[in-house]
GROMACS .gro file of C-alpha atoms in nm:
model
  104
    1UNK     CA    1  14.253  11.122   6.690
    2UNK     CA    2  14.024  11.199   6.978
    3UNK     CA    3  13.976  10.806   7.084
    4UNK     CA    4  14.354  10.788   7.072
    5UNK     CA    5  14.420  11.130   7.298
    6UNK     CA    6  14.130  10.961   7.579
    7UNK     CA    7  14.263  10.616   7.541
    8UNK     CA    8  14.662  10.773   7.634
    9UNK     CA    9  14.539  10.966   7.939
   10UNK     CA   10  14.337  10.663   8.080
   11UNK     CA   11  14.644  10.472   8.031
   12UNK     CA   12  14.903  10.693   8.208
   13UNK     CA   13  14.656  10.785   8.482
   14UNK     CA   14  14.714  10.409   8.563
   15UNK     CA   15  15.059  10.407   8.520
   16UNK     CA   16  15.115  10.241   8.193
   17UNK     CA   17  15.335  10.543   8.000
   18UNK     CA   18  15.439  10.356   7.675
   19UNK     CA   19  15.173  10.172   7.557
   20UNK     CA   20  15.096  10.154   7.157
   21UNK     CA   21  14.683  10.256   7.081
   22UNK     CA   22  14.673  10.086   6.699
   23UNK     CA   23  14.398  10.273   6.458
   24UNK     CA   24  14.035  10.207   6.393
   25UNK     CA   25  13.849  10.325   6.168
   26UNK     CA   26  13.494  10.545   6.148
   27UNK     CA   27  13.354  10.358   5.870
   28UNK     CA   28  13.366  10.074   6.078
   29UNK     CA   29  13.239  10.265   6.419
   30UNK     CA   30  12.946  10.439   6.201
   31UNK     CA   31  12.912  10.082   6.081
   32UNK     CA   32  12.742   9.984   6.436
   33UNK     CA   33  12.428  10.143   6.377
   34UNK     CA   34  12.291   9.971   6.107
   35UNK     CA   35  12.484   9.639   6.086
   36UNK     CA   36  12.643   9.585   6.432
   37UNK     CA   37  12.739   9.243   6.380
   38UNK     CA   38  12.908   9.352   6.047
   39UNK     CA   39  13.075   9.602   6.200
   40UNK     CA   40  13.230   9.378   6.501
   41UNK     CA   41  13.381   9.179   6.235
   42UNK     CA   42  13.496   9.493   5.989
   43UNK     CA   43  13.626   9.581   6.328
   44UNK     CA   44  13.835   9.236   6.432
   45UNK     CA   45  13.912   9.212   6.078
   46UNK     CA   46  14.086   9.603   6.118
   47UNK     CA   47  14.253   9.561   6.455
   48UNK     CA   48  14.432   9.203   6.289
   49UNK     CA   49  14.518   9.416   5.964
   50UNK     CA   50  14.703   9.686   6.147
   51UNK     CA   51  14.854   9.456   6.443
   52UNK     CA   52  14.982   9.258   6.207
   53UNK     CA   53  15.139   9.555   6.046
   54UNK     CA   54  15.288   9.676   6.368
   55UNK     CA   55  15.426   9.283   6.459
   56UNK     CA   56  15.587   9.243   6.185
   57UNK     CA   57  15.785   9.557   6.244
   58UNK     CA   58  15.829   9.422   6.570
   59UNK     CA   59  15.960   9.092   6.580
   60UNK     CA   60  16.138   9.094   6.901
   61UNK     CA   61  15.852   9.217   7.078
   62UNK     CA   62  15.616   9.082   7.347
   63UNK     CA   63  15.250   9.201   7.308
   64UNK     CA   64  14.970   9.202   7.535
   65UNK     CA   65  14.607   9.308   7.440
   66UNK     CA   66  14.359   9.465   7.616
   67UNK     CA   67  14.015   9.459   7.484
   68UNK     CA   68  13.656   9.481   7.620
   69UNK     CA   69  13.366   9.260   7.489
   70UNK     CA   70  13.209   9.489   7.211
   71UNK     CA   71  13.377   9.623   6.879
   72UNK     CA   72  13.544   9.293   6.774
   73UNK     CA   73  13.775   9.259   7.057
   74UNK     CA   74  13.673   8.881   7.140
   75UNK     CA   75  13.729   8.810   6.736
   76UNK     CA   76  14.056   8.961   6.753
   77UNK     CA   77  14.179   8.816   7.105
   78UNK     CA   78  14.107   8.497   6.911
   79UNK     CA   79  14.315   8.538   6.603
   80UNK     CA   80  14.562   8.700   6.811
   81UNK     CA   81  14.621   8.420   7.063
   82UNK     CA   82  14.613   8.186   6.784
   83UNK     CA   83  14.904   8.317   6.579
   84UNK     CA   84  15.087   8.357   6.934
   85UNK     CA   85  15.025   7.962   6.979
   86UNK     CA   86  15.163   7.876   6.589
   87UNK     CA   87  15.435   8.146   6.591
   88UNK     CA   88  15.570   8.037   6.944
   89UNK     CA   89  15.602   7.664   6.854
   90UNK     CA   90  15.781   7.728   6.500
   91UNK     CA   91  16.002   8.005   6.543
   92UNK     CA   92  16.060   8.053   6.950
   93UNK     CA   93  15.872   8.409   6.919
   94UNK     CA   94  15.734   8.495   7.288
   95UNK     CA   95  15.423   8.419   7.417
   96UNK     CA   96  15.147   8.657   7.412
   97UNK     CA   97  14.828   8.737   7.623
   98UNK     CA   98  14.511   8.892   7.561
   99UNK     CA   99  14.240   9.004   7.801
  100UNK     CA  100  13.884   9.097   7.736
  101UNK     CA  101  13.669   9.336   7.994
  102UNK     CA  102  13.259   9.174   7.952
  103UNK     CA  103  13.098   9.503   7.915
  104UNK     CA  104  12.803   9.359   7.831
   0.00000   0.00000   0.00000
């Protein structure tokens, strides 16, 4: 997709060549217009669908998440941190860390 294309060349223009950009979806971004707070949550609720997918393919992995404050990020940093906390204390998995940009 278009995002994803944008997203890749803003990421190796600052040296970060392997990075993973996880899917969205339009629904959700169309969503925005009409029912913006519905669509930050469709949107949290889509980013913690597919990460999930991608961890558990994963396991050994180490993830770090970079978000900004609009589109669910914030709701997804949450739920992401918080699974880092439970899944570090009962099964050793690495720690994780998410960052948010306040573009508001």
């Amino acid at each position: 997709p278009i995002w994803e294309g944008q997203t890749r060349r803003l990421l190796d223009d600052i040296g970060i060549a392997e990075a993973v950009v996880l899917p969205g979806s339009l629904k959700a971004v169309a969503q925005v217009l009409f029912a913006p707070e519905q669509a930050k949550q469709a949107m949290a609720e889509r980013k913690t669908e597919v990460f999930g997918q991608f961890a558990t393919l994963h396991p050994e992995a180490q993830f770090i998440f970079f978000g900004d404050s609009g589109e669910g990020d914030i709701d997804f940093a949450e739920e992401f941190m918080a699974a880092s906390r439970a899944s570090s204390r009962t099964s050793g998995h690495p720690p994780r860390a998410a960052l948010i940009h306040d573009v508001s």
